[in-house]
Coordinates of C-alpha atoms in Angstrom, one line a residue:
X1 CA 192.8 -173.0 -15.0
X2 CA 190.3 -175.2 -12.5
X3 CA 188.1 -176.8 -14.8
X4 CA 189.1 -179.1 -17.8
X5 CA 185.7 -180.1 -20.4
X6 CA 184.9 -183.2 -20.7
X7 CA 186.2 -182.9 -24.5
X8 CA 189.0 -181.9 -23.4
X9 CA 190.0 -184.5 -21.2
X10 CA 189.2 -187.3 -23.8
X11 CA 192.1 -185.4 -25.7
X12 CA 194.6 -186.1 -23.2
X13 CA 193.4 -189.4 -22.6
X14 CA 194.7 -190.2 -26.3
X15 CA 197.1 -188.1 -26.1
X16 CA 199.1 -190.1 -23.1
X17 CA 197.8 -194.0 -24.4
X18 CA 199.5 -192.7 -27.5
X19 CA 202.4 -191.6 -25.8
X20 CA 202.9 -194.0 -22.9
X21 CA 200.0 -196.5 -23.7
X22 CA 198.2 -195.2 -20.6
X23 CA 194.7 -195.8 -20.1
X24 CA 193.3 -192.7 -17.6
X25 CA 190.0 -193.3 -16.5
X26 CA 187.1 -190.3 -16.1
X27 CA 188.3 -190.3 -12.3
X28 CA 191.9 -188.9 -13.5
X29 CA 190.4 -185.8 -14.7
X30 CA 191.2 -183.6 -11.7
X31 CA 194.7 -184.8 -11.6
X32 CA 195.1 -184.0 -15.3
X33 CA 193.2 -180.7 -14.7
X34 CA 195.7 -180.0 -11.7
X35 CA 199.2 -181.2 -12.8
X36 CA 198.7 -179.2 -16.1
X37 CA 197.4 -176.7 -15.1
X38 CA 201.1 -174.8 -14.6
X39 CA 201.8 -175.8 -17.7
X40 CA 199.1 -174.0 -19.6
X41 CA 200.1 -171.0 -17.4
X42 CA 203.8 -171.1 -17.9
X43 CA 203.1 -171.4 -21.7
X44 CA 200.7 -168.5 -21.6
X45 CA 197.6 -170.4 -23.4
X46 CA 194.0 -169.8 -22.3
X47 CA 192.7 -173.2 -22.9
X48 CA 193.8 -176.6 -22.3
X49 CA 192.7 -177.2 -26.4
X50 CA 195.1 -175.1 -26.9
X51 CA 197.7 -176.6 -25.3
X52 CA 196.6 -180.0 -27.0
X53 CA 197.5 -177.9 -30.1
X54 CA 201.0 -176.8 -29.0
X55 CA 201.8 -180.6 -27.9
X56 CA 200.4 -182.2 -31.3
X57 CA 202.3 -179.8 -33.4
X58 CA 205.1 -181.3 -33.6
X59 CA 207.3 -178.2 -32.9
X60 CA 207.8 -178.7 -29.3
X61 CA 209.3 -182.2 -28.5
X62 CA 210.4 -180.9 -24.9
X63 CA 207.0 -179.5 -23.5
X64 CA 205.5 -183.3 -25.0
X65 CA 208.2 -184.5 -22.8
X66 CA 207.3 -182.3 -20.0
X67 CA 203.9 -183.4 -20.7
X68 CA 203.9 -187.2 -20.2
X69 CA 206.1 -186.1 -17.2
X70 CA 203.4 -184.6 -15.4
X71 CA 200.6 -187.7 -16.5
X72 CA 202.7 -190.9 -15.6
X73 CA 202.2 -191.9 -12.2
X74 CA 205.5 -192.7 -10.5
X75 CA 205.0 -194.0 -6.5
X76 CA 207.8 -196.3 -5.1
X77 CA 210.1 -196.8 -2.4
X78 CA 212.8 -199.2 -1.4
X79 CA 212.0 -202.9 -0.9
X80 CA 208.5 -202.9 -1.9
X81 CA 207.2 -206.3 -1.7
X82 CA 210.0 -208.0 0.1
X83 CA 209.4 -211.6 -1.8
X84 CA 210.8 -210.7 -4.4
X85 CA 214.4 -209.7 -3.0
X86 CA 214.1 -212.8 -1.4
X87 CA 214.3 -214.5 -4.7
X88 CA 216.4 -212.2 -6.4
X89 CA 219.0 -213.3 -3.9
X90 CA 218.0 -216.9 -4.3
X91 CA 218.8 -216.5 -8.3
X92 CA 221.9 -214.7 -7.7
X93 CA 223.5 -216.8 -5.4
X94 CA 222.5 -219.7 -8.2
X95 CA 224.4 -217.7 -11.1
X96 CA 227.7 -217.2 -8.8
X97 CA 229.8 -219.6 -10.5
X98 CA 228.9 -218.3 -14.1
X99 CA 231.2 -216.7 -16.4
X100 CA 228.2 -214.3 -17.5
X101 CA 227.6 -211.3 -15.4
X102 CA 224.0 -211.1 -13.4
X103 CA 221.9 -208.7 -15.0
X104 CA 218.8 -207.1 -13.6
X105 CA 216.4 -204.8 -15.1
X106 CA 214.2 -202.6 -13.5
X107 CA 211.5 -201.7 -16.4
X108 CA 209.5 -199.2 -14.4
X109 CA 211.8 -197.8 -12.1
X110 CA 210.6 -194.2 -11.1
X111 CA 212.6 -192.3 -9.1
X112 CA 215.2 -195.1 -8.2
X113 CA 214.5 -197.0 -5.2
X114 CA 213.6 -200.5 -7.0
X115 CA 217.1 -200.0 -8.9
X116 CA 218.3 -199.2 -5.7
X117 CA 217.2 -201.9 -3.6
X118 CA 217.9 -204.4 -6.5
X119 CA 221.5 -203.3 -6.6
X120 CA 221.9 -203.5 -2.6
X121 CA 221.1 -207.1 -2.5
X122 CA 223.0 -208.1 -5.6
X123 CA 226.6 -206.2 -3.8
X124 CA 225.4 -207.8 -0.6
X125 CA 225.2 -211.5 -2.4
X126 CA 228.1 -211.1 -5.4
X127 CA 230.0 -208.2 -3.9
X128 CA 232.6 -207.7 -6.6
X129 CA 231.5 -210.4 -9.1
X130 CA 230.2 -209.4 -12.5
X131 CA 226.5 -207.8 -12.4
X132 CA 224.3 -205.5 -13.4
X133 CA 221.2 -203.3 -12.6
X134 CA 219.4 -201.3 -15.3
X135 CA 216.6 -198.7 -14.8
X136 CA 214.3 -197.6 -16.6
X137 CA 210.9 -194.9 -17.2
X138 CA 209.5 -192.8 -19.7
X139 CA 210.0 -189.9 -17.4
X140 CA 213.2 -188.1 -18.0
X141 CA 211.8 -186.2 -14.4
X142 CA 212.1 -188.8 -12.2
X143 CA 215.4 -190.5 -14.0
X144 CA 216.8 -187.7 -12.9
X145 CA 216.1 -188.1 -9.6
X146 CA 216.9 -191.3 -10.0
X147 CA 220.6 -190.9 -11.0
X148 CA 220.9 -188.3 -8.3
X149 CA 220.1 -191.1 -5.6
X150 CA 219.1 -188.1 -2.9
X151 CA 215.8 -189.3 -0.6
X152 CA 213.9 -188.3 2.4
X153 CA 214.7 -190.5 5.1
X154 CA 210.3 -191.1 5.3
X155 CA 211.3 -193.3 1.7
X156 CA 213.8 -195.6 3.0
X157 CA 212.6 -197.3 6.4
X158 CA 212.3 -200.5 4.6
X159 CA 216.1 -200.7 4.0
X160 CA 217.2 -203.3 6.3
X161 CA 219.7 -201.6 9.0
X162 CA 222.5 -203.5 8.0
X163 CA 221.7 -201.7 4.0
X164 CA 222.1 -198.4 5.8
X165 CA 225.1 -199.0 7.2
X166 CA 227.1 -200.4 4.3
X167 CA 225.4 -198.5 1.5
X168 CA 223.8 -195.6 2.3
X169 CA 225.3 -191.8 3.8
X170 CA 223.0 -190.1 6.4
X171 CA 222.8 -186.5 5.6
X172 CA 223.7 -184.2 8.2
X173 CA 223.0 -180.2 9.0
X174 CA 220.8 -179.0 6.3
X175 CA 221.2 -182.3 4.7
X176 CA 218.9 -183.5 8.1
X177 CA 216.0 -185.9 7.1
X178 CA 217.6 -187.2 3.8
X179 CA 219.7 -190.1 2.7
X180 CA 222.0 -190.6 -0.2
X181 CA 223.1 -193.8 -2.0
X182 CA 226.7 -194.2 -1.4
X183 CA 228.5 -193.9 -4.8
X184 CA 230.1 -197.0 -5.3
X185 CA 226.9 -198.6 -5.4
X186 CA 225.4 -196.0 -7.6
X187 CA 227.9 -196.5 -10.4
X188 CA 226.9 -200.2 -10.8
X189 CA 223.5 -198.9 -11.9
X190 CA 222.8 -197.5 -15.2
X191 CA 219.9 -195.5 -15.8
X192 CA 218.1 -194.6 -19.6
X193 CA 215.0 -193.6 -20.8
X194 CA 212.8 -196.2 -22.1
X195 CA 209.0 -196.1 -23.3
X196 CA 207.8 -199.6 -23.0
X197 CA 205.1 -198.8 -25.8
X198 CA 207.5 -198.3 -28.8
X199 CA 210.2 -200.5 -29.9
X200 CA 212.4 -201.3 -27.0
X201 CA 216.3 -200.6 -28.0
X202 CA 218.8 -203.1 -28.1
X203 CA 219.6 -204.5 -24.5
X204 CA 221.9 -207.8 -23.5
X205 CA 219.1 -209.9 -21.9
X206 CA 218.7 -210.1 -18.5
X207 CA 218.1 -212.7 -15.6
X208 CA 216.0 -210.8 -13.5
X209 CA 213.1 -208.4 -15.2
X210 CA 210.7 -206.6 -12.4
X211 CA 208.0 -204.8 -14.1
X212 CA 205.7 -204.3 -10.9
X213 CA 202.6 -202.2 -10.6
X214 CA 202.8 -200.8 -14.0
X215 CA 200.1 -203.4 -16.1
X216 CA 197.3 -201.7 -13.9
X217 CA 197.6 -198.4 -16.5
X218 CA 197.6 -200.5 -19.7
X219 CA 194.4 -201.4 -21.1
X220 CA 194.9 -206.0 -21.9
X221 CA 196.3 -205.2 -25.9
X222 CA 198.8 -203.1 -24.6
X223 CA 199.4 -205.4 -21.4
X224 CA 199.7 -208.0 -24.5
X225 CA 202.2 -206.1 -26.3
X226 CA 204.5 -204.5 -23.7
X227 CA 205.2 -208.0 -21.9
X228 CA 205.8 -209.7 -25.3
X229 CA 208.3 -207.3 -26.3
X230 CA 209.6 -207.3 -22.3
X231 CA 209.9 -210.8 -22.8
X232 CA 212.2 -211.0 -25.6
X233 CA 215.2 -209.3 -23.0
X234 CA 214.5 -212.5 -20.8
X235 CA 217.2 -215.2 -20.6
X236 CA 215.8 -218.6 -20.7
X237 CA 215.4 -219.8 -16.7
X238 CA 214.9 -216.1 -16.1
X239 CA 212.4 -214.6 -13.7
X240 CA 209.8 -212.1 -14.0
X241 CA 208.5 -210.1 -11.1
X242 CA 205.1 -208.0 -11.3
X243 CA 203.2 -206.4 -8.6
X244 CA 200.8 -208.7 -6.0
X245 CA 197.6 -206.7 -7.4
X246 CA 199.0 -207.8 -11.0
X247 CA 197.9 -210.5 -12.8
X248 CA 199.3 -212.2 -16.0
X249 CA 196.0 -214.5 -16.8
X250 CA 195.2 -213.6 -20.7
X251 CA 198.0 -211.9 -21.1
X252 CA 201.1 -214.4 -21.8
X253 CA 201.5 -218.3 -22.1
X254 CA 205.1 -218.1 -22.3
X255 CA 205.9 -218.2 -18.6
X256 CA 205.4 -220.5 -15.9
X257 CA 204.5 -219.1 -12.5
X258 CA 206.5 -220.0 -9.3
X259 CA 204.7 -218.2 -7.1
X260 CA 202.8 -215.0 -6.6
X261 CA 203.9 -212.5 -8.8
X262 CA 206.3 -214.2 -10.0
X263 CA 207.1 -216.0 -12.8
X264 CA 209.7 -218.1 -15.0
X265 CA 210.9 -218.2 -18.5
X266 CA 211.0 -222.2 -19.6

């Protein structure tokens, strides 16, 4: 299937603001054309109307699944936007001396690396103290590569070579060219699936939140509503990280900013 009808595409357009609260403009139309197109195929339908129909009849939850899979976005890698490590060690080393354990949570986090990286500085700063790293996406996909903390070396040349060293297992023979997240470090960081649309489930608040280059696929009422309820898992003195292109002008009062793209709960 190479061409998708304009019609068409303004179904899947609803289809994946409903889902994920996306907002796909008329220049995503090739990549929705292109990443379903397999779909379609391996389903054995002739149209993509008709696979509209099989993923809004309500008798196929997985291939829905499969479906907002294929339309999210997900590009990352390991210590993007170095600031904000910087201060999520600053915060850290401020909460050593509390009972509480340090919890971060990594709202969007794709296939890993921001959980990752956020996990790394926090064993480098508390080493065996209480904390904490969560991730989450609405992609079960890429959680999965996510738990399985496996990456091309290409992703990782912003780990600092000390990083390497201490957390991270060069692979070797047909391994060549890849890296894997030592496993001590990968059982301090929980990963679940969570759609930042709906109702967000019952989390212990955190003291870190990054939600960073995700706003820019929200249209400003759903920018509105996922911070809000993002908001509500932030610990008073807590900081929230967004991306540099990010902006939270009209979209929250209820944070003070401390500097760009990032921001502080009173």
């Amino acid at each position: 299937m190479n061409t998708i009808s304009d019609n068409e595409f303004g179904l899947f357009q609803r289809f994946i603001y409903d889902a994920a609260g996306i907002t796909l403009s008329s220049a995503k139309k090739a990549l929705v054309c292109g990443r379903l197109a397999k779909r379609l195929q391996a389903c054995n339908l002739g149209s993509y109307s008709e696979y509209f129909k099989l993923l809004t009849s309500g008798q196929n939850g997985a291939e829905v699944q499969t479906a907002v899979d294929l339309l999210t976005t997900n590009e990352t890698y390991f210590f993007r936007e170095p600031k904000h490590f910087e201060l999520l060690r600053e915060a850290a080393l401020a909460a050593r001396n509390k009972a509480q354990p340090f919890r971060v949570w990594s709202a969007a986090s794709s296939t890993g690396e921001e959980a990752y990286s956020i996990a790394m500085v926090l064993a480098d700063t508390l080493g065996d103290a209480a904390w904490e790293v969560t991730g989450s996406d609405i992609s079960t996909r890429v959680l999965q590569r996510a738990r399985q903390a496996h990456y091309p070396m290409e992703r990782c040349r912003q780990i600092p070579q000390t990083y390497l060293k201490r957390f991270c297992l060069r692979g070797i023979d047909e391994q060549q060219g890849t890296l894997l997240v030592d496993r001590t470090l990968r059982s301090r960081v929980q990963f679940m699936q969570v759609n930042l649309n709906t109702t967000l489930p019952r989390l212990a608040a955190f003291d870190v939140i990054f939600l960073r280059n995700v706003m820019i696929y929200f249209n400003g009422d759903t920018k509105r509503q996922v911070v809000a309820r993002i908001l509500e898992q932030l610990k008073p003195g807590g900081f929230f990280c967004i991306g540099h292109s990010e902006s939270l002008n009209d979209i929250t009062t209820a944070l003070i900013q401390v500097a760009p793209s990032i921001y502080r709960k009173p």
